[in-house]
Amino acid sequence: MYPKKPPMGFNTWNTFAQNISDEMIRETADAMVEKGLLKAGYEYLVIDDCWSERQRDPETGRIVPDPVKFPNGMKAVSDYVHSKGLKFGMYSCAGTRTCADFPGSYDHEFLDAKTFAEYGADFLKYDFCYTPMTIEGPLLYRRISMALRNCGRDILLSACNWGRDSVHDWIRSTGAGMYRSTGDIFDNFVSFRDIFVSQIDNFKFSAPGCFNDIDMLTVGMRNRGNVAASGCTDLEYRTEFALWCMFGCPLMLGCDLRNIDDTMLSLVTNPYLLRINQDEDARTPFAVRRSEDNLQNIYVRLLSNNEVAIMFVNLGEKKNDHMWFMLEEIGFTSSSGKGLQLTNAFTGKDEGVIRDYLRQPIDAHDCAVFIGKEVDVK
Ligand code: GAL
C-alpha cells in the first residue's frame, strides 16, 4: 500500500505490551469512534507484539492467536474493528522470533502474509529481532513486501528496523509505506527530544509513499503503561505532538484511549496541527534558524493553498528570548508586497499580519506553531 499522507492510528505497545486482549481491542475501537479520533483521521488500530501462542501450529505451520487473549480468534477482532469504520493492523518480525520471543515470520513470509490477509489486516508492523546473520536487512523487507503484494489484500507495510543499515536509503525501494528510524521511545522529554534530533537531517527522505516513523507517540500516557519512564508535562506532550505534526511523521497514538483526558484529546485532535501533518504536498520543513546543538531551531514548512507552517521550538533547558527570523529568509523579499497572516495553531487565534519579521520568546521545552497565509500587504 502506498500511503499518500502520514498514516494515523493507535498501537498497543506503548501502554499495553503483553496485556492485550479481544476485550481491550474492542474497547479501544469503541473509544476511537466515540471520542472523535477516527473522525480526526486516526484510522488504524494496530496490535503489536505478544498476540500469538509461543509456537506455531506444528501441523499447519501457522502462527496461532493466543486463545486466552483472543478467544474468538483474530478474524472476529478484525471484523469488529472494521465494523466501526477503522482499519486493522497486525505485527510480526523479520527474524525467527519477535522481540518478545513469539514466532517471527522468517522463512514463513508468504504463509504469514496469507494468514494476515485472512484475518482482514490492512497494516503490518514488521520488526527486526532475531534476524539471521546470513541475510541482509533489505532482502528481509523485500521478502515480506513481496508476500504482502501477493496475499490478495492491500496491506500497508510498516517497517521497524530502528534505523539500522541507513534504512532511509533503501526502504522505499522495498515497498514499505513507513519505516521506523530510531530505537524505542519512552515516556519522558529526553526520549522524544533525542529521537527527534537524531532525525533532523533525515526527514528529507520522508515523502508520499514512505514516511519516516519516529515511533508511537507517548502523548497522553501520563507515565502509565509499558514505556512509562517518569512521564511528560502537558507542555512537553504538546511539544512532542507538534514536532511529529510539523515533520509529517506517522501519528500512531500509544496512550490508553479508553481513558485519555480532555486536554490530551483536544491536543491530538487539534485541527491546525493535523492539517500541517496531513498536508497533501507533504513537503519537508527547512530550518531558518539552527542552534549549534539543534535544540533551539525555527522551522518553516510550505503547505498547499499558499500557506506555510512555522514552528519555533526550544528543546533546551533555558528560556530563549531571542528567537526570530526575517520573512526575507523564507523568500518574501522586502519588495514583494507580501506578508503572512498568522493563526496560532494551539489557540486558533488570529495573530494579525506580519510583513518583515517574527519574533517569539520560547520557554524551555516549549514551542510555538503558526499557520501563515500568504497575503498582500500594501
Ligand atoms: C521493538 C519495537 C517496538 C515494539 C517491540 C515489541 O523492537 O521497536 O516498537 O514493537 O519491539 O516487542
mmCIF file of C-alpha atoms and ligand atoms in Angstrom:
data_model
loop_
_atom_site.group_PDB
_atom_site.id
_atom_site.type_symbol
_atom_site.label_atom_id
_atom_site.label_comp_id
_atom_site.label_asym_id
_atom_site.label_seq_id
_atom_site.Cartn_x
_atom_site.Cartn_y
_atom_site.Cartn_z
ATOM 1 C CA MET A 1 0.000 0.000 0.000
ATOM 2 C CA TYR A 2 1.258 3.423 -0.996
ATOM 3 C CA PRO A 3 0.171 5.957 1.653
ATOM 4 C CA LYS A 4 -0.152 9.488 0.300
ATOM 5 C CA LYS A 5 -0.223 11.028 3.774
ATOM 6 C CA PRO A 6 1.402 10.046 7.072
ATOM 7 C CA PRO A 7 -0.618 7.104 8.447
ATOM 8 C CA MET A 8 -2.583 7.798 11.651
ATOM 9 C CA GLY A 9 -3.858 5.383 14.262
ATOM 10 C CA PHE A 10 -3.192 3.631 17.539
ATOM 11 C CA ASN A 11 -0.725 0.899 18.508
ATOM 12 C CA THR A 12 -0.924 -1.276 21.633
ATOM 13 C CA TRP A 13 2.790 -1.427 22.537
ATOM 14 C CA ASN A 14 3.457 1.788 24.493
ATOM 15 C CA THR A 15 0.777 1.158 27.074
ATOM 16 C CA PHE A 16 -0.239 -2.480 26.909
ATOM 17 C CA ALA A 17 2.685 -4.658 25.679
ATOM 18 C CA GLN A 18 1.620 -8.239 26.598
ATOM 19 C CA ASN A 19 -1.588 -7.055 28.315
ATOM 20 C CA ILE A 20 -3.649 -7.137 25.139
ATOM 21 C CA SER A 21 -6.963 -8.901 24.639
ATOM 22 C CA ASP A 22 -10.053 -9.149 22.493
ATOM 23 C CA GLU A 23 -11.878 -7.007 25.046
ATOM 24 C CA MET A 24 -9.307 -4.213 25.221
ATOM 25 C CA ILE A 25 -9.083 -4.010 21.439
ATOM 26 C CA ARG A 26 -12.864 -3.746 21.131
ATOM 27 C CA GLU A 27 -12.999 -1.117 23.880
ATOM 28 C CA THR A 28 -10.240 0.842 22.139
ATOM 29 C CA ALA A 29 -12.111 0.650 18.839
ATOM 30 C CA ASP A 30 -15.222 1.987 20.582
ATOM 31 C CA ALA A 31 -13.212 4.793 22.174
ATOM 32 C CA MET A 32 -11.619 5.784 18.856
ATOM 33 C CA VAL A 33 -15.063 6.311 17.371
ATOM 34 C CA GLU A 34 -16.828 7.796 20.415
ATOM 35 C CA LYS A 35 -14.080 10.307 21.182
ATOM 36 C CA GLY A 36 -13.872 11.568 17.599
ATOM 37 C CA LEU A 37 -10.421 10.124 16.931
ATOM 38 C CA LEU A 38 -11.482 8.246 13.818
ATOM 39 C CA LYS A 39 -13.181 11.377 12.541
ATOM 40 C CA ALA A 40 -9.942 13.304 13.127
ATOM 41 C CA GLY A 41 -8.102 10.754 10.934
ATOM 42 C CA TYR A 42 -6.843 8.073 13.349
ATOM 43 C CA GLU A 43 -7.936 5.057 11.345
ATOM 44 C CA TYR A 44 -5.521 2.189 12.081
ATOM 45 C CA LEU A 45 -5.883 0.088 15.216
ATOM 46 C CA VAL A 46 -2.681 -1.945 15.404
ATOM 47 C CA ILE A 47 -1.984 -4.936 17.641
ATOM 48 C CA ASP A 48 1.754 -5.062 18.390
ATOM 49 C CA ASP A 49 3.853 -7.930 19.783
ATOM 50 C CA CYS A 50 2.594 -10.685 22.168
ATOM 51 C CA TRP A 51 -0.644 -11.597 20.371
ATOM 52 C CA SER A 52 0.177 -15.212 19.474
ATOM 53 C CA GLU A 53 0.972 -18.525 21.062
ATOM 54 C CA ARG A 54 4.665 -19.195 21.768
ATOM 55 C CA GLN A 55 4.949 -21.766 18.964
ATOM 56 C CA ARG A 56 3.479 -22.188 15.509
ATOM 57 C CA ASP A 57 0.883 -24.883 14.919
ATOM 58 C CA PRO A 58 3.073 -27.954 14.209
ATOM 59 C CA GLU A 59 0.686 -29.256 11.556
ATOM 60 C CA THR A 60 -0.172 -26.170 9.530
ATOM 61 C CA GLY A 61 2.979 -24.159 10.323
ATOM 62 C CA ARG A 62 0.775 -21.150 11.001
ATOM 63 C CA ILE A 63 1.091 -18.593 13.786
ATOM 64 C CA VAL A 64 -1.842 -19.088 16.174
ATOM 65 C CA PRO A 65 -3.509 -16.288 18.153
ATOM 66 C CA ASP A 66 -3.236 -16.718 21.926
ATOM 67 C CA PRO A 67 -6.546 -18.430 22.850
ATOM 68 C CA VAL A 68 -6.682 -16.772 26.265
ATOM 69 C CA LYS A 69 -6.115 -13.223 24.994
ATOM 70 C CA PHE A 70 -8.117 -13.726 21.804
ATOM 71 C CA PRO A 71 -10.673 -16.500 22.495
ATOM 72 C CA ASN A 72 -12.672 -15.653 19.364
ATOM 73 C CA GLY A 73 -9.637 -15.689 17.065
ATOM 74 C CA MET A 74 -8.261 -12.709 15.129
ATOM 75 C CA LYS A 75 -10.829 -12.541 12.338
ATOM 76 C CA ALA A 76 -13.553 -11.779 14.902
ATOM 77 C CA VAL A 77 -11.462 -8.941 16.373
ATOM 78 C CA SER A 78 -10.706 -7.592 12.923
ATOM 79 C CA ASP A 79 -14.380 -7.799 11.910
ATOM 80 C CA TYR A 80 -15.314 -5.763 14.972
ATOM 81 C CA VAL A 81 -12.644 -3.153 14.229
ATOM 82 C CA HIS A 82 -13.858 -2.920 10.621
ATOM 83 C CA SER A 83 -17.495 -2.666 11.739
ATOM 84 C CA LYS A 84 -16.511 0.574 13.496
ATOM 85 C CA GLY A 85 -15.086 2.006 10.257
ATOM 86 C CA LEU A 86 -11.490 1.505 11.421
ATOM 87 C CA LYS A 87 -8.638 -0.398 9.776
ATOM 88 C CA PHE A 88 -6.941 -3.343 11.414
ATOM 89 C CA GLY A 89 -3.191 -3.767 11.963
ATOM 90 C CA MET A 90 -1.076 -6.764 12.937
ATOM 91 C CA TYR A 91 2.558 -7.250 13.960
ATOM 92 C CA SER A 92 5.301 -9.702 13.064
ATOM 93 C CA CYS A 93 9.063 -9.789 12.761
ATOM 94 C CA ALA A 94 11.694 -10.388 10.059
ATOM 95 C CA GLY A 95 13.601 -12.781 12.304
ATOM 96 C CA THR A 96 12.850 -16.226 13.639
ATOM 97 C CA ARG A 97 11.306 -14.784 16.822
ATOM 98 C CA THR A 98 9.691 -11.448 17.645
ATOM 99 C CA CYS A 99 11.374 -9.103 20.098
ATOM 100 C CA ALA A 100 9.206 -10.503 22.913
ATOM 101 C CA ASP A 101 10.041 -14.076 21.852
ATOM 102 C CA PHE A 102 6.959 -15.138 19.908
ATOM 103 C CA PRO A 103 7.192 -16.738 16.443
ATOM 104 C CA GLY A 104 8.670 -14.422 13.782
ATOM 105 C CA SER A 105 8.000 -14.626 10.057
ATOM 106 C CA TYR A 106 11.478 -15.544 8.794
ATOM 107 C CA ASP A 107 11.065 -18.198 6.094
ATOM 108 C CA HIS A 108 7.283 -18.127 6.623
ATOM 109 C CA GLU A 109 6.688 -14.771 4.932
ATOM 110 C CA PHE A 110 4.192 -15.894 2.297
ATOM 111 C CA LEU A 111 2.233 -18.134 4.665
ATOM 112 C CA ASP A 112 2.038 -15.415 7.297
ATOM 113 C CA ALA A 113 1.010 -12.755 4.774
ATOM 114 C CA LYS A 114 -1.800 -15.104 3.719
ATOM 115 C CA THR A 115 -2.799 -15.576 7.368
ATOM 116 C CA PHE A 116 -2.846 -11.806 7.972
ATOM 117 C CA ALA A 117 -4.910 -11.323 4.812
ATOM 118 C CA GLU A 118 -7.376 -13.923 6.089
ATOM 119 C CA TYR A 119 -7.644 -12.009 9.354
ATOM 120 C CA GLY A 120 -8.542 -8.951 7.287
ATOM 121 C CA ALA A 121 -5.411 -6.988 8.187
ATOM 122 C CA ASP A 122 -4.807 -3.622 6.491
ATOM 123 C CA PHE A 123 -1.435 -2.891 8.103
ATOM 124 C CA LEU A 124 1.569 -4.940 9.198
ATOM 125 C CA LYS A 125 4.273 -3.670 11.519
ATOM 126 C CA TYR A 126 7.406 -5.702 10.793
ATOM 127 C CA ASP A 127 10.117 -5.764 13.435
ATOM 128 C CA PHE A 128 13.796 -6.755 13.252
ATOM 129 C CA CYS A 129 14.743 -9.014 16.190
ATOM 130 C CA TYR A 130 16.400 -12.440 15.802
ATOM 131 C CA THR A 131 17.278 -11.927 12.138
ATOM 132 C CA PRO A 132 19.722 -14.425 10.624
ATOM 133 C CA MET A 133 23.344 -13.250 10.167
ATOM 134 C CA THR A 134 23.447 -14.680 6.668
ATOM 135 C CA ILE A 135 20.835 -12.458 5.065
ATOM 136 C CA GLU A 136 20.826 -8.687 4.726
ATOM 137 C CA GLY A 137 18.078 -6.451 6.153
ATOM 138 C CA PRO A 138 16.905 -5.001 2.820
ATOM 139 C CA LEU A 139 16.214 -8.503 1.475
ATOM 140 C CA LEU A 140 14.192 -9.407 4.563
ATOM 141 C CA TYR A 141 11.961 -6.393 3.938
ATOM 142 C CA ARG A 142 11.733 -7.194 0.216
ATOM 143 C CA ARG A 143 10.578 -10.701 1.106
ATOM 144 C CA ILE A 144 7.691 -9.630 3.338
ATOM 145 C CA SER A 145 6.800 -6.845 0.938
ATOM 146 C CA MET A 146 6.516 -9.321 -1.960
ATOM 147 C CA ALA A 147 4.480 -11.622 0.255
ATOM 148 C CA LEU A 148 2.088 -8.787 1.118
ATOM 149 C CA ARG A 149 1.801 -7.662 -2.513
ATOM 150 C CA ASN A 150 0.761 -11.189 -3.384
ATOM 151 C CA CYS A 151 -1.549 -12.011 -0.477
ATOM 152 C CA GLY A 152 -4.723 -10.723 -2.119
ATOM 153 C CA ARG A 153 -5.231 -7.786 0.257
ATOM 154 C CA ASP A 154 -3.960 -4.226 0.332
ATOM 155 C CA ILE A 155 -1.733 -4.175 3.418
ATOM 156 C CA LEU A 156 0.480 -1.250 4.439
ATOM 157 C CA LEU A 157 3.969 -2.423 5.404
ATOM 158 C CA SER A 158 5.309 -0.583 8.445
ATOM 159 C CA ALA A 159 8.999 -1.458 8.700
ATOM 160 C CA CYS A 160 10.705 -1.341 12.091
ATOM 161 C CA ASN A 161 14.473 -1.896 11.945
ATOM 162 C CA TRP A 162 15.216 1.063 14.277
ATOM 163 C CA GLY A 163 17.237 2.932 11.634
ATOM 164 C CA ARG A 164 19.791 0.154 11.017
ATOM 165 C CA ASP A 165 21.843 -0.063 7.807
ATOM 166 C CA SER A 166 20.969 3.525 6.744
ATOM 167 C CA VAL A 167 17.383 2.366 6.298
ATOM 168 C CA HIS A 168 16.306 5.676 4.697
ATOM 169 C CA ASP A 169 18.497 4.890 1.661
ATOM 170 C CA TRP A 170 16.696 1.713 0.619
ATOM 171 C CA ILE A 171 13.442 1.205 2.499
ATOM 172 C CA ARG A 172 11.226 2.975 -0.054
ATOM 173 C CA SER A 173 12.513 0.600 -2.733
ATOM 174 C CA THR A 174 11.267 -2.425 -0.760
ATOM 175 C CA GLY A 175 7.649 -1.268 -0.889
ATOM 176 C CA ALA A 176 7.266 -0.232 2.758
ATOM 177 C CA GLY A 177 4.842 2.638 3.471
ATOM 178 C CA MET A 178 6.592 3.856 6.624
ATOM 179 C CA TYR A 179 9.788 2.976 8.430
ATOM 180 C CA ARG A 180 10.982 3.288 11.997
ATOM 181 C CA SER A 181 14.237 5.218 12.006
ATOM 182 C CA THR A 182 15.099 5.137 15.710
ATOM 183 C CA GLY A 183 15.171 2.962 18.797
ATOM 184 C CA ASP A 184 12.173 2.753 21.099
ATOM 185 C CA ILE A 185 10.551 5.802 22.619
ATOM 186 C CA PHE A 186 9.929 6.114 26.373
ATOM 187 C CA ASP A 187 7.508 8.407 28.109
ATOM 188 C CA ASN A 188 9.727 11.345 29.004
ATOM 189 C CA PHE A 189 11.070 14.537 27.464
ATOM 190 C CA VAL A 190 14.664 13.392 26.895
ATOM 191 C CA SER A 191 13.497 10.332 24.975
ATOM 192 C CA PHE A 192 11.364 12.172 22.426
ATOM 193 C CA ARG A 193 13.881 15.046 22.220
ATOM 194 C CA ASP A 194 16.751 12.728 21.317
ATOM 195 C CA ILE A 195 14.656 10.701 18.893
ATOM 196 C CA PHE A 196 13.557 13.836 17.079
ATOM 197 C CA VAL A 197 17.007 15.442 16.993
ATOM 198 C CA SER A 198 18.570 12.233 15.624
ATOM 199 C CA GLN A 199 16.349 12.515 12.546
ATOM 200 C CA ILE A 200 16.599 16.249 11.794
ATOM 201 C CA ASP A 201 18.672 15.576 8.672
ATOM 202 C CA ASN A 202 16.669 12.511 7.623
ATOM 203 C CA PHE A 203 13.169 13.934 7.257
ATOM 204 C CA LYS A 204 14.001 14.753 3.640
ATOM 205 C CA PHE A 205 13.689 11.018 2.947
ATOM 206 C CA SER A 206 10.065 11.122 4.091
ATOM 207 C CA ALA A 207 7.509 11.662 1.330
ATOM 208 C CA PRO A 208 4.259 10.261 -0.057
ATOM 209 C CA GLY A 209 4.619 6.510 -0.360
ATOM 210 C CA CYS A 210 7.061 6.075 2.522
ATOM 211 C CA PHE A 211 7.227 8.140 5.713
ATOM 212 C CA ASN A 212 9.933 8.413 8.379
ATOM 213 C CA ASP A 213 8.340 6.975 11.537
ATOM 214 C CA ILE A 214 9.949 8.273 14.743
ATOM 215 C CA ASP A 215 7.834 5.899 16.851
ATOM 216 C CA MET A 216 4.460 5.773 18.509
ATOM 217 C CA LEU A 217 3.535 8.891 20.449
ATOM 218 C CA THR A 218 3.704 8.890 24.229
ATOM 219 C CA VAL A 219 1.341 11.884 24.321
ATOM 220 C CA GLY A 220 -1.325 11.346 26.980
ATOM 221 C CA MET A 221 0.348 8.331 28.604
ATOM 222 C CA ARG A 222 0.945 10.295 31.787
ATOM 223 C CA ASN A 223 3.520 7.808 32.921
ATOM 224 C CA ARG A 224 1.239 4.773 32.784
ATOM 225 C CA GLY A 225 1.946 1.526 30.974
ATOM 226 C CA ASN A 226 4.761 -0.322 29.272
ATOM 227 C CA VAL A 227 7.063 2.533 28.220
ATOM 228 C CA ALA A 228 6.326 4.726 31.261
ATOM 229 C CA ALA A 229 9.526 6.493 32.285
ATOM 230 C CA SER A 230 8.591 9.418 34.543
ATOM 231 C CA GLY A 231 6.158 10.971 32.064
ATOM 232 C CA CYS A 232 5.970 14.393 30.441
ATOM 233 C CA THR A 233 4.336 17.665 31.472
ATOM 234 C CA ASP A 234 1.376 18.924 29.428
ATOM 235 C CA LEU A 235 3.719 21.407 27.797
ATOM 236 C CA GLU A 236 6.175 18.653 26.821
ATOM 237 C CA TYR A 237 3.415 16.468 25.366
ATOM 238 C CA ARG A 238 2.318 19.482 23.352
ATOM 239 C CA THR A 239 5.859 19.942 22.004
ATOM 240 C CA GLU A 240 6.122 16.231 21.179
ATOM 241 C CA PHE A 241 2.863 16.223 19.263
ATOM 242 C CA ALA A 242 3.706 19.458 17.447
ATOM 243 C CA LEU A 243 7.091 18.087 16.310
ATOM 244 C CA TRP A 244 5.524 14.886 14.949
ATOM 245 C CA CYS A 245 2.937 17.010 13.126
ATOM 246 C CA MET A 246 5.366 19.577 11.747
ATOM 247 C CA PHE A 247 7.689 16.905 10.346
ATOM 248 C CA GLY A 248 4.957 14.837 8.697
ATOM 249 C CA CYS A 249 5.562 11.765 10.852
ATOM 250 C CA PRO A 250 3.066 8.929 11.147
ATOM 251 C CA LEU A 251 0.801 9.672 14.119
ATOM 252 C CA MET A 252 0.363 6.421 15.994
ATOM 253 C CA LEU A 253 -1.105 7.110 19.425
ATOM 254 C CA GLY A 254 0.199 4.988 22.283
ATOM 255 C CA CYS A 255 -1.775 6.024 25.356
ATOM 256 C CA ASP A 256 -4.829 4.200 26.686
ATOM 257 C CA LEU A 257 -7.507 5.787 24.517
ATOM 258 C CA ARG A 258 -10.274 4.434 26.729
ATOM 259 C CA ASN A 259 -9.361 6.981 29.397
ATOM 260 C CA ILE A 260 -7.461 9.733 27.561
ATOM 261 C CA ASP A 261 -8.153 13.034 29.350
ATOM 262 C CA ASP A 262 -9.765 16.030 27.689
ATOM 263 C CA THR A 263 -6.574 18.117 27.470
ATOM 264 C CA MET A 264 -4.728 15.350 25.648
ATOM 265 C CA LEU A 265 -7.729 14.510 23.476
ATOM 266 C CA SER A 266 -8.019 18.083 22.282
ATOM 267 C CA LEU A 267 -4.269 18.159 21.651
ATOM 268 C CA VAL A 268 -4.242 15.052 19.436
ATOM 269 C CA THR A 269 -7.331 16.219 17.549
ATOM 270 C CA ASN A 270 -6.067 19.817 17.114
ATOM 271 C CA PRO A 271 -7.230 20.650 13.566
ATOM 272 C CA TYR A 272 -4.376 23.062 12.813
ATOM 273 C CA LEU A 273 -1.629 20.635 13.809
ATOM 274 C CA LEU A 274 -3.324 17.781 11.937
ATOM 275 C CA ARG A 275 -3.750 19.998 8.879
ATOM 276 C CA ILE A 276 0.026 20.568 8.916
ATOM 277 C CA ASN A 277 0.797 16.867 9.427
ATOM 278 C CA GLN A 278 -1.574 15.711 6.703
ATOM 279 C CA ASP A 279 -0.802 18.411 4.142
ATOM 280 C CA GLU A 280 -1.172 16.898 0.691
ATOM 281 C CA ASP A 281 2.086 18.380 -0.580
ATOM 282 C CA ALA A 282 3.993 16.549 2.182
ATOM 283 C CA ARG A 283 6.997 18.854 1.928
ATOM 284 C CA THR A 284 9.977 18.735 4.257
ATOM 285 C CA PRO A 285 10.349 21.716 6.616
ATOM 286 C CA PHE A 286 13.513 23.807 6.325
ATOM 287 C CA ALA A 287 15.340 25.435 9.228
ATOM 288 C CA VAL A 288 15.518 29.229 9.143
ATOM 289 C CA ARG A 289 17.428 29.154 12.435
ATOM 290 C CA ARG A 290 19.521 26.356 13.741
ATOM 291 C CA SER A 291 21.387 26.461 17.054
ATOM 292 C CA GLU A 292 24.681 24.610 17.261
ATOM 293 C CA ASP A 293 23.149 21.829 19.339
ATOM 294 C CA ASN A 294 19.977 21.773 17.191
ATOM 295 C CA LEU A 295 17.842 22.336 20.273
ATOM 296 C CA GLN A 296 16.613 25.877 19.570
ATOM 297 C CA ASN A 297 15.505 25.964 15.980
ATOM 298 C CA ILE A 298 12.923 27.673 13.826
ATOM 299 C CA TYR A 299 11.350 25.681 11.021
ATOM 300 C CA VAL A 300 9.168 26.671 8.112
ATOM 301 C CA ARG A 301 7.191 24.245 6.003
ATOM 302 C CA LEU A 302 5.445 25.152 2.764
ATOM 303 C CA LEU A 303 1.868 23.894 2.742
ATOM 304 C CA SER A 304 -0.675 23.646 -0.045
ATOM 305 C CA ASN A 305 -3.042 26.588 -0.707
ATOM 306 C CA ASN A 306 -0.425 29.308 -0.283
ATOM 307 C CA GLU A 307 0.048 28.673 3.382
ATOM 308 C CA VAL A 308 3.134 27.971 5.451
ATOM 309 C CA ALA A 309 3.600 26.348 8.838
ATOM 310 C CA ILE A 310 6.072 27.978 11.229
ATOM 311 C CA MET A 311 7.487 26.319 14.324
ATOM 312 C CA PHE A 312 9.718 27.843 16.990
ATOM 313 C CA VAL A 313 10.965 25.083 19.252
ATOM 314 C CA ASN A 314 13.161 25.211 22.327
ATOM 315 C CA LEU A 315 14.304 21.739 23.387
ATOM 316 C CA GLY A 316 16.958 23.315 25.607
ATOM 317 C CA GLU A 317 16.872 23.927 29.340
ATOM 318 C CA LYS A 318 16.658 27.745 29.362
ATOM 319 C CA LYS A 319 14.146 30.230 28.063
ATOM 320 C CA ASN A 320 15.222 31.812 24.786
ATOM 321 C CA ASP A 321 14.076 35.424 24.328
ATOM 322 C CA HIS A 322 15.822 35.890 21.030
ATOM 323 C CA MET A 323 14.208 33.567 18.542
ATOM 324 C CA TRP A 324 13.326 35.427 15.365
ATOM 325 C CA PHE A 325 13.587 35.304 11.594
ATOM 326 C CA MET A 326 13.017 37.662 8.681
ATOM 327 C CA LEU A 327 10.398 36.986 6.029
ATOM 328 C CA GLU A 328 13.262 37.601 3.585
ATOM 329 C CA GLU A 329 14.644 34.284 4.769
ATOM 330 C CA ILE A 330 11.646 32.333 3.573
ATOM 331 C CA GLY A 331 11.693 34.041 0.186
ATOM 332 C CA PHE A 332 9.450 37.092 0.683
ATOM 333 C CA THR A 333 11.759 39.909 -0.398
ATOM 334 C CA SER A 334 11.084 43.362 1.064
ATOM 335 C CA SER A 335 9.815 44.500 -2.339
ATOM 336 C CA SER A 336 7.434 41.552 -2.686
ATOM 337 C CA GLY A 337 4.460 43.355 -1.164
ATOM 338 C CA LYS A 338 3.708 40.106 0.632
ATOM 339 C CA GLY A 339 3.304 39.109 4.242
ATOM 340 C CA LEU A 340 1.824 36.369 6.373
ATOM 341 C CA GLN A 341 -1.486 36.378 8.167
ATOM 342 C CA LEU A 342 -0.817 34.251 11.239
ATOM 343 C CA THR A 343 -3.074 31.818 13.021
ATOM 344 C CA ASN A 344 -1.826 30.370 16.289
ATOM 345 C CA ALA A 345 -2.067 26.600 15.876
ATOM 346 C CA PHE A 346 -2.635 25.942 19.579
ATOM 347 C CA THR A 347 -5.372 28.505 20.171
ATOM 348 C CA GLY A 348 -6.791 29.031 16.691
ATOM 349 C CA LYS A 349 -6.409 32.779 17.362
ATOM 350 C CA ASP A 350 -5.742 35.207 14.504
ATOM 351 C CA GLU A 351 -2.420 36.857 15.406
ATOM 352 C CA GLY A 352 -2.512 39.513 12.667
ATOM 353 C CA VAL A 353 -0.284 40.106 9.651
ATOM 354 C CA ILE A 354 3.497 40.180 9.746
ATOM 355 C CA ARG A 355 5.433 41.856 6.959
ATOM 356 C CA ASP A 356 9.098 41.851 7.935
ATOM 357 C CA TYR A 357 9.968 39.551 10.822
ATOM 358 C CA LEU A 358 8.570 37.273 13.512
ATOM 359 C CA ARG A 359 9.995 37.069 16.987
ATOM 360 C CA GLN A 360 8.868 34.766 19.799
ATOM 361 C CA PRO A 361 10.346 34.182 23.232
ATOM 362 C CA ILE A 362 10.142 30.434 23.878
ATOM 363 C CA ASP A 363 10.371 28.759 27.277
ATOM 364 C CA ALA A 364 12.471 25.658 27.855
ATOM 365 C CA HIS A 365 10.784 22.544 26.367
ATOM 366 C CA ASP A 366 8.131 24.743 24.743
ATOM 367 C CA CYS A 367 7.264 25.635 21.181
ATOM 368 C CA ALA A 368 5.060 27.986 19.165
ATOM 369 C CA VAL A 369 3.355 26.931 15.951
ATOM 370 C CA PHE A 370 1.610 29.149 13.424
ATOM 371 C CA ILE A 371 -0.079 28.704 10.104
ATOM 372 C CA GLY A 372 0.716 31.680 7.898
ATOM 373 C CA LYS A 373 -1.468 32.634 4.948
ATOM 374 C CA GLU A 374 0.484 34.348 2.173
ATOM 375 C CA VAL A 375 -1.275 37.715 1.692
ATOM 376 C CA ASP A 376 -0.775 41.141 0.071
ATOM 377 C CA VAL A 377 0.405 43.837 2.473
ATOM 378 C CA LYS A 378 0.211 47.092 0.542
HETATM 379 C C1 GAL B 1 10.627 -3.348 19.345
HETATM 380 C C2 GAL B 1 9.905 -2.249 18.612
HETATM 381 C C3 GAL B 1 8.764 -1.774 19.489
HETATM 382 C C4 GAL B 1 7.847 -2.940 19.795
HETATM 383 C C5 GAL B 1 8.629 -4.086 20.418
HETATM 384 C C6 GAL B 1 7.778 -5.330 20.586
HETATM 385 O O1 GAL B 1 11.663 -3.821 18.551
HETATM 386 O O2 GAL B 1 10.782 -1.201 18.302
HETATM 387 O O3 GAL B 1 8.075 -0.727 18.858
HETATM 388 O O4 GAL B 1 7.217 -3.358 18.612
HETATM 389 O O5 GAL B 1 9.755 -4.426 19.630
HETATM 390 O O6 GAL B 1 8.487 -6.370 21.157
#
